[in-house]
mmCIF file of C-alpha atoms and ligand atoms in Angstrom:
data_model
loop_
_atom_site.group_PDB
_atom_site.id
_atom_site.type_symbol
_atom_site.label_atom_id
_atom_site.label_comp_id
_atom_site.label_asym_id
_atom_site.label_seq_id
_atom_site.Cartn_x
_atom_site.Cartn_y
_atom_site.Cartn_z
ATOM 1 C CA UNK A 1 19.162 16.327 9.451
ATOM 2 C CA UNK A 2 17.608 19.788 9.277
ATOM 3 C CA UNK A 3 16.782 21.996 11.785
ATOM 4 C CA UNK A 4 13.918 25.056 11.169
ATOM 5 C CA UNK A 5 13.458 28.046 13.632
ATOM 6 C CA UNK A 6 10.801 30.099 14.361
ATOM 7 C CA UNK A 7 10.088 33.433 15.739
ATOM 8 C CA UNK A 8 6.880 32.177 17.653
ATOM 9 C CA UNK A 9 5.130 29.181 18.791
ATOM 10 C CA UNK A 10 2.141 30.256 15.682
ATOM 11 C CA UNK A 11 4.841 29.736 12.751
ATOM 12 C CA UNK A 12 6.618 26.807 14.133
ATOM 13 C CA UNK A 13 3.182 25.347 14.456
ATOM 14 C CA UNK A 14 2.092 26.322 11.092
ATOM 15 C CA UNK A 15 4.957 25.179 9.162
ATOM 16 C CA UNK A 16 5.107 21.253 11.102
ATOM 17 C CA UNK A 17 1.182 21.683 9.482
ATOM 18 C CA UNK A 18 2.557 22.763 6.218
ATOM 19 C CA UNK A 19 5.181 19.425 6.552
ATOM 20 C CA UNK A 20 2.688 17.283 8.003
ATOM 21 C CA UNK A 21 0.273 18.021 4.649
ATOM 22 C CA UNK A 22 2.543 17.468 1.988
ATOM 23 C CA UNK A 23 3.510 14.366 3.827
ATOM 24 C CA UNK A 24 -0.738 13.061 3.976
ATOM 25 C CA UNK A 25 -1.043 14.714 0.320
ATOM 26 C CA UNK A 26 1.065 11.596 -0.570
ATOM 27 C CA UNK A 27 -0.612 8.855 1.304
ATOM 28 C CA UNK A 28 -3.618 7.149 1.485
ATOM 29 C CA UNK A 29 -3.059 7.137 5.021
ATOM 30 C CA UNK A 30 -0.349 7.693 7.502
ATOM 31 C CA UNK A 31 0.814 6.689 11.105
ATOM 32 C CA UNK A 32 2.155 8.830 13.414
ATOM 33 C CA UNK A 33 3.198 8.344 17.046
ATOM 34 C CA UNK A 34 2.839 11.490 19.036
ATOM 35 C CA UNK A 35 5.151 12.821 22.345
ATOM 36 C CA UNK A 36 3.824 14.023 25.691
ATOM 37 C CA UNK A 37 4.874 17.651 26.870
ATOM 38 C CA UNK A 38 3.574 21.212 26.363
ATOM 39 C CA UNK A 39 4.891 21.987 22.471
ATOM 40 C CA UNK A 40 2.600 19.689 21.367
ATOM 41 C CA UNK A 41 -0.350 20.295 23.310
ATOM 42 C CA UNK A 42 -0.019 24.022 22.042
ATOM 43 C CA UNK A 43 0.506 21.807 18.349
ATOM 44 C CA UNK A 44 -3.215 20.335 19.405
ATOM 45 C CA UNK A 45 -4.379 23.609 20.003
ATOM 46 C CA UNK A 46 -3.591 25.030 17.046
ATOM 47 C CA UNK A 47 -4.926 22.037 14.837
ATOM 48 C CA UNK A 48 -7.778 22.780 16.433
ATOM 49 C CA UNK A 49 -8.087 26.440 16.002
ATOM 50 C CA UNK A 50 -7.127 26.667 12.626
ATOM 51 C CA UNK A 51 -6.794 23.058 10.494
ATOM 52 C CA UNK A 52 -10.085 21.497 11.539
ATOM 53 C CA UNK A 53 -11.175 21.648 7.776
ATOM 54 C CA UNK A 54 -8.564 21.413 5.860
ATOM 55 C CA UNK A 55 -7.127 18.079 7.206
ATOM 56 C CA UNK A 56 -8.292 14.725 5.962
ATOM 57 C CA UNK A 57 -8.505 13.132 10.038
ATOM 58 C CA UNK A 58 -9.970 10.143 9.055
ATOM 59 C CA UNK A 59 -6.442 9.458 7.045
ATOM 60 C CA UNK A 60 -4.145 9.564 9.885
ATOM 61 C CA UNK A 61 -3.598 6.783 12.663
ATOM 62 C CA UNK A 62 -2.762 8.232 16.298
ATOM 63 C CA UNK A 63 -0.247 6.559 18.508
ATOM 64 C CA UNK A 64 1.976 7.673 21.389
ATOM 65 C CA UNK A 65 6.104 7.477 21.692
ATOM 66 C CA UNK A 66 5.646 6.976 25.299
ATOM 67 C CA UNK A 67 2.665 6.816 28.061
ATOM 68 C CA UNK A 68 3.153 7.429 31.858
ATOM 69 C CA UNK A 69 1.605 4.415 33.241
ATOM 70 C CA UNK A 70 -1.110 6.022 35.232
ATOM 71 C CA UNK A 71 -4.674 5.785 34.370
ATOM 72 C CA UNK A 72 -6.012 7.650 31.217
ATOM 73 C CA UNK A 73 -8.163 9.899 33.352
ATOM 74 C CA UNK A 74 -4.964 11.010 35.109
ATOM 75 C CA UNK A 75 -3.800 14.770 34.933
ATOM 76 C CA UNK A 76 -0.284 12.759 33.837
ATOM 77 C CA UNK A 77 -1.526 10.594 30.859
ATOM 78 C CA UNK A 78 -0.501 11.789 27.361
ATOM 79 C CA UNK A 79 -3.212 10.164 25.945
ATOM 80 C CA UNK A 80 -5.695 12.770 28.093
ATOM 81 C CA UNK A 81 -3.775 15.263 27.000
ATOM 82 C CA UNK A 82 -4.401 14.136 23.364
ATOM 83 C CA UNK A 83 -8.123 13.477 24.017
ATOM 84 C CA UNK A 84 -8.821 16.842 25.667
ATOM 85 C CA UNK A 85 -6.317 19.087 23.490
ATOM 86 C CA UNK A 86 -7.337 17.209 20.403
ATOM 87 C CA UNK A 87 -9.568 14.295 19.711
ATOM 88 C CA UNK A 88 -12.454 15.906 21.947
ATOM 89 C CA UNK A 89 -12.530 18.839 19.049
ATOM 90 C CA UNK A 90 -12.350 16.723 16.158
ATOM 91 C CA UNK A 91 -13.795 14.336 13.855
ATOM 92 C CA UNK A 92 -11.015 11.414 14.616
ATOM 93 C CA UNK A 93 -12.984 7.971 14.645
ATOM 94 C CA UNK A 94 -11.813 5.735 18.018
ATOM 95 C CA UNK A 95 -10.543 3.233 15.380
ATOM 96 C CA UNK A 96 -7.623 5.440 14.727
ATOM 97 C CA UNK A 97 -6.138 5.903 18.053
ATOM 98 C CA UNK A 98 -3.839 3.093 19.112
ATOM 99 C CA UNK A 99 -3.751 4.533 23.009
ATOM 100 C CA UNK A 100 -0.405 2.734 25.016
ATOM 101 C CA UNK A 101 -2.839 1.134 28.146
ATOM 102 C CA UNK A 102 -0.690 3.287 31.271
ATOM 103 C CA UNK A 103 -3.534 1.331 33.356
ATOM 104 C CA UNK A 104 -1.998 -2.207 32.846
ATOM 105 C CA UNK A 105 1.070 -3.603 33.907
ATOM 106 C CA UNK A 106 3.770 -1.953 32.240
ATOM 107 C CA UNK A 107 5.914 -4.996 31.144
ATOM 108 C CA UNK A 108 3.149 -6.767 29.564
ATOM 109 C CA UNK A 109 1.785 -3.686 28.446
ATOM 110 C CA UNK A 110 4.899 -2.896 26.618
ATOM 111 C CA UNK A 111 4.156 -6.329 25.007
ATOM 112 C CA UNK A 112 0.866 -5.500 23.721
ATOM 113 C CA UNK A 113 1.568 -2.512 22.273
ATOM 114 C CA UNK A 114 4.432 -4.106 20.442
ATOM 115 C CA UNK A 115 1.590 -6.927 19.087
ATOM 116 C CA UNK A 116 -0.476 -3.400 18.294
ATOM 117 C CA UNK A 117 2.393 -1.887 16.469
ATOM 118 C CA UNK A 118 3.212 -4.956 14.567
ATOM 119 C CA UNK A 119 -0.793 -5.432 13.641
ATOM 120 C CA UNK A 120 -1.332 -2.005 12.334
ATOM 121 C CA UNK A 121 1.915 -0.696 10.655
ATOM 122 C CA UNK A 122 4.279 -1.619 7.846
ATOM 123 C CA UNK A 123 6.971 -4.038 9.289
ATOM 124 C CA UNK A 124 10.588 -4.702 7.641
ATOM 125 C CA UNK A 125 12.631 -7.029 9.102
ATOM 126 C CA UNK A 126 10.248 -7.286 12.225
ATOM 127 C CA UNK A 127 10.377 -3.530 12.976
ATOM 128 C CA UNK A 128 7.210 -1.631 12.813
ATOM 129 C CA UNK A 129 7.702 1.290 10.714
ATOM 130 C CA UNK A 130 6.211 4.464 11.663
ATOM 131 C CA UNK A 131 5.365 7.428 8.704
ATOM 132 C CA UNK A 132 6.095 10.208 11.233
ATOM 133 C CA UNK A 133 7.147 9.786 15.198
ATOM 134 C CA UNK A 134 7.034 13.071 16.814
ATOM 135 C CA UNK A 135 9.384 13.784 19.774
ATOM 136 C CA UNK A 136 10.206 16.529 22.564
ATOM 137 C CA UNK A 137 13.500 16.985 24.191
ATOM 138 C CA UNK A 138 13.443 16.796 27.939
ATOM 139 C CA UNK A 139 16.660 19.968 29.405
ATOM 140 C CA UNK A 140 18.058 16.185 30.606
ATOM 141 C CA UNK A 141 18.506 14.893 27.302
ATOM 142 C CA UNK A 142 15.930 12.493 27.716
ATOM 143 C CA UNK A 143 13.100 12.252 24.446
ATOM 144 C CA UNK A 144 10.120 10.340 24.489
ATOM 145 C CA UNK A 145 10.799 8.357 28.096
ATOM 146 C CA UNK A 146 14.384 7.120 27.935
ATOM 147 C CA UNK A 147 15.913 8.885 30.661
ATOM 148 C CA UNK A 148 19.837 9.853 30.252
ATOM 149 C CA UNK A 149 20.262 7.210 33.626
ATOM 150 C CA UNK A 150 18.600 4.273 31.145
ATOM 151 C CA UNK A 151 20.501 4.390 28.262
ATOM 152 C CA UNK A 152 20.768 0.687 27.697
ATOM 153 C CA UNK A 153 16.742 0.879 26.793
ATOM 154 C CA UNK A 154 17.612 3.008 23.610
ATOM 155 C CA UNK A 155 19.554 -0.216 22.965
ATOM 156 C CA UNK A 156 16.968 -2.654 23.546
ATOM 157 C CA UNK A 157 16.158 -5.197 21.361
ATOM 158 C CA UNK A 158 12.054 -4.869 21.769
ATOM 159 C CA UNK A 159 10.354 -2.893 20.020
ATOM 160 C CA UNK A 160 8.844 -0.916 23.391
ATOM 161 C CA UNK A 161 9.964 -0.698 26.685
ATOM 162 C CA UNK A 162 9.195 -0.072 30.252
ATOM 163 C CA UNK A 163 11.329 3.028 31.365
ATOM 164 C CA UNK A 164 11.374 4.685 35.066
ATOM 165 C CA UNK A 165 11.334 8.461 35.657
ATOM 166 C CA UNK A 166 14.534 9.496 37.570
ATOM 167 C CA UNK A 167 12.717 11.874 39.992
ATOM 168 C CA UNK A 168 9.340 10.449 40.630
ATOM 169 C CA UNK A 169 10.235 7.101 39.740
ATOM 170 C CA UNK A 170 6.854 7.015 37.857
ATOM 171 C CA UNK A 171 6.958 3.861 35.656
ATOM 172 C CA UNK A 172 6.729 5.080 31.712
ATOM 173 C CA UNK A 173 6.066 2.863 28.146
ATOM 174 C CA UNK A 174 8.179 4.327 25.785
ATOM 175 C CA UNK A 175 9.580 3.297 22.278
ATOM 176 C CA UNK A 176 12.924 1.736 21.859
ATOM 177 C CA UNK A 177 15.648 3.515 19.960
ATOM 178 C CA UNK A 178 15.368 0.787 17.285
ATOM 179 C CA UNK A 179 11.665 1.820 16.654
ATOM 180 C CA UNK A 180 12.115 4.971 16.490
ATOM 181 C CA UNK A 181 15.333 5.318 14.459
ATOM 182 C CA UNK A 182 12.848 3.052 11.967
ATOM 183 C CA UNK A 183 10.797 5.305 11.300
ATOM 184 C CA UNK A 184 10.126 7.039 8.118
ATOM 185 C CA UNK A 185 10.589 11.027 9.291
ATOM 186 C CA UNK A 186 11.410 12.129 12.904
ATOM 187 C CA UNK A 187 10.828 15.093 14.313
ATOM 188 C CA UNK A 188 11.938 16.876 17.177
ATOM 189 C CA UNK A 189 9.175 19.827 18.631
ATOM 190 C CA UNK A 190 11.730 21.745 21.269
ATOM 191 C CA UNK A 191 10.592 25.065 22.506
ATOM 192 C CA UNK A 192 11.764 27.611 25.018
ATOM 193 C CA UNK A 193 14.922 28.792 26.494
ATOM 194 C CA UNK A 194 15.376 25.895 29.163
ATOM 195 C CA UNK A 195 16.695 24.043 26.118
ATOM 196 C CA UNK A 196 19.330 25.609 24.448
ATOM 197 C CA UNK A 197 22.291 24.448 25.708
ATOM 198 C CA UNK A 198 21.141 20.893 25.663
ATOM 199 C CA UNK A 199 19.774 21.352 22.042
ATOM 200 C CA UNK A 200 23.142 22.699 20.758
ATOM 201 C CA UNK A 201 24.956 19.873 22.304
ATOM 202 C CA UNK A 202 23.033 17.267 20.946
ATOM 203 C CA UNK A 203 22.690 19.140 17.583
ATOM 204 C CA UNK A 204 26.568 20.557 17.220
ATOM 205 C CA UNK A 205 28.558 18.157 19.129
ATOM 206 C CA UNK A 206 26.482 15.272 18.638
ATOM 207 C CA UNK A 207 29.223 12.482 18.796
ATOM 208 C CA UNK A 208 29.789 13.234 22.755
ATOM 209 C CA UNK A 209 26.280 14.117 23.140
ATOM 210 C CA UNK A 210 25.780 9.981 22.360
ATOM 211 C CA UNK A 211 27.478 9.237 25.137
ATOM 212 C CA UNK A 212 24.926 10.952 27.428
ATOM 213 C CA UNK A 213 21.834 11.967 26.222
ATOM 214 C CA UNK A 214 18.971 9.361 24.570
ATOM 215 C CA UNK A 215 17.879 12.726 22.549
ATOM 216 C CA UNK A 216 21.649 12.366 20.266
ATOM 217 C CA UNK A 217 21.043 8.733 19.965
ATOM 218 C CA UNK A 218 17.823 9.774 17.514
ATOM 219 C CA UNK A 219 19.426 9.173 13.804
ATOM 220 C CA UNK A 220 16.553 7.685 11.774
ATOM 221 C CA UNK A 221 18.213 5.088 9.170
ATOM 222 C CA UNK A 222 16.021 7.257 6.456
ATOM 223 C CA UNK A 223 17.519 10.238 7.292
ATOM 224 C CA UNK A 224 14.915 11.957 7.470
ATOM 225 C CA UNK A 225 15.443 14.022 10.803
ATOM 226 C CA UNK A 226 13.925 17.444 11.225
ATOM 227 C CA UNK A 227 14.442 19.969 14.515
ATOM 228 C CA UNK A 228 11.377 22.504 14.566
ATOM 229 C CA UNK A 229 12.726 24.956 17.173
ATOM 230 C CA UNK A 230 11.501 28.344 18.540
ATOM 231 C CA UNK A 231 13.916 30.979 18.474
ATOM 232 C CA UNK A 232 14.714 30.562 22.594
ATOM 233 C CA UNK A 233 15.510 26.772 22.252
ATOM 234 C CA UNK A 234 17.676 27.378 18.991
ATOM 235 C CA UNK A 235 19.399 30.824 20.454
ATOM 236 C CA UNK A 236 23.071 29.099 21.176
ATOM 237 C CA UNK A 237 22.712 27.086 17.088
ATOM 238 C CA UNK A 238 26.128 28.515 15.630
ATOM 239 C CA UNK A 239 24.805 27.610 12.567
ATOM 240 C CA UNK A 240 20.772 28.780 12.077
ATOM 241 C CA UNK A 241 19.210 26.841 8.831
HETATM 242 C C1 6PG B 301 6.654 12.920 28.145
HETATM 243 C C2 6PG B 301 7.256 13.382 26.864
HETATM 244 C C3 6PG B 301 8.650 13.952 27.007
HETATM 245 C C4 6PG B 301 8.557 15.379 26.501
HETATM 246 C C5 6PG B 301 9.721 16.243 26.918
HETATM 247 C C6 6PG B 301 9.573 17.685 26.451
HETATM 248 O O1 6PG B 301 5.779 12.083 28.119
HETATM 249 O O2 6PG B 301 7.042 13.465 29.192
HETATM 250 O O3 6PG B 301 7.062 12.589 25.776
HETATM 251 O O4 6PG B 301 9.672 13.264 26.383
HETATM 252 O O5 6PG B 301 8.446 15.356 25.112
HETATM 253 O O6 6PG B 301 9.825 16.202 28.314
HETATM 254 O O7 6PG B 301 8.412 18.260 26.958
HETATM 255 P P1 6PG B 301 7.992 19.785 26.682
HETATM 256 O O8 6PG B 301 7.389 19.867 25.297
HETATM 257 O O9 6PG B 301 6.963 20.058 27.745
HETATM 258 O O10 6PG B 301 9.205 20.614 26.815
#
């Protein structure tokens, strides 16, 4: 596990580029499954602004950690904020993005995106095998959409599953812990100070945090774990890498 902290939003965007590169330098393609929330669409933005031309799009296949199951017109659905952040600014072909259907009925839904995953990534052992999933940290504990009051999803033995918001009760599609501790690299994309006590619990006392929080569950079998933090959300770290 490493963790990397930024001053500002610009460097901790530019160095997950920097990763991201070396990563597509290596491949002749690569999936990646991206999170919801506001650090990424400022992640979109950026791509945008500044790595238009010097990313190979056509190389990288889009899908989502988790989808609020609303329509994708909906002020709610990740995938819109993709499209309107991201794909509307770029020269991504629709073949590359594997959207999670927040239109359909969630449980069979869940389903087909499982059939998806298992059609258009690497699978070992039945697990679909992601290059890069991308996740956010919720101040609950909760990443992608398993909620600290669902922890038994993290556990589940599909490959996706159908979560519910604790608040709004909004119905979400979100990847199971297996899936996502399958994957080749994780990363974590945590900004601002709302977060820092939950990110030094599940960072420095991780074996309680387990109990609790679906964020200190994430422990990819590759190892390959990386926290890109500003400096508000890793302000409490005792130990800044
Ligand atoms: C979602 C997200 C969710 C998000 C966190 C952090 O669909 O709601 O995938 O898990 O990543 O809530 O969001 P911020 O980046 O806005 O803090």
């Amino acid at each position: 596990m490493k963790t990397r902290i930024f001053d500002n939003l610009n460097d901790l965007n530019e160095d997950f580029t920097s990763w991201l590169k070396e990563l597509l330098a290596e491949k002749a393609d690569l999936t990646i499954a991206l999170s919801g929330g506001n650090t990424p669409k400022s992640l979109f933005k950026h791509w945008v602004t500044n790595h238009a031309d010097d990313i190979d799009w056509s190389k990288i296949k889009f899908f989502w950690s988790d989808e609020r199951c609303v329509w994708p017109n909906d002020d709610d659905s990740n995938y819109k904020m993709v499209k309107e952040n991201l794909f509307d600014h770029l020269p991504v072909s629709k073949k590359n993005i594997f959207r999670i259907r927040g239109e359909n009925d969630p449980y069979k839904e869940a389903r087909s995106y499982e059939e998806v995953l298992q059609n258009e990534l690497e699978v070992v052992n039945d697990i679909s095998i992601f290059d890069v999933v991308m996740l956010g940290m919720g101040d609950d504990g909760h990443t992608a959409s398993i909620f600290p009051h669902e922890m038994n999803l993290w556990e589940s033995n599909n490959l996706c599953v159908v979560a519910t918001h604790p608040k709004t009760k909004q119905r979400r599609i979100s990847l199971s812990g297996k899936t996502i501790n399958a994957a080749k690299n994780v990363v974590f994309l945590v900004t601002g100070a709302s977060k820092d006590k939950i990110v030094q619990r599940v960072i420095e006392d991780n074996e309680k945090a387990k109990e609790k929080y679906p964020a200190a569950k994430v422990q990819p079998t590759s190892g390959n774990l990386t926290w890109f933090l500003d400096g508000y959300a890793g302000r409490l770290l005792k130990e800044k890498k």
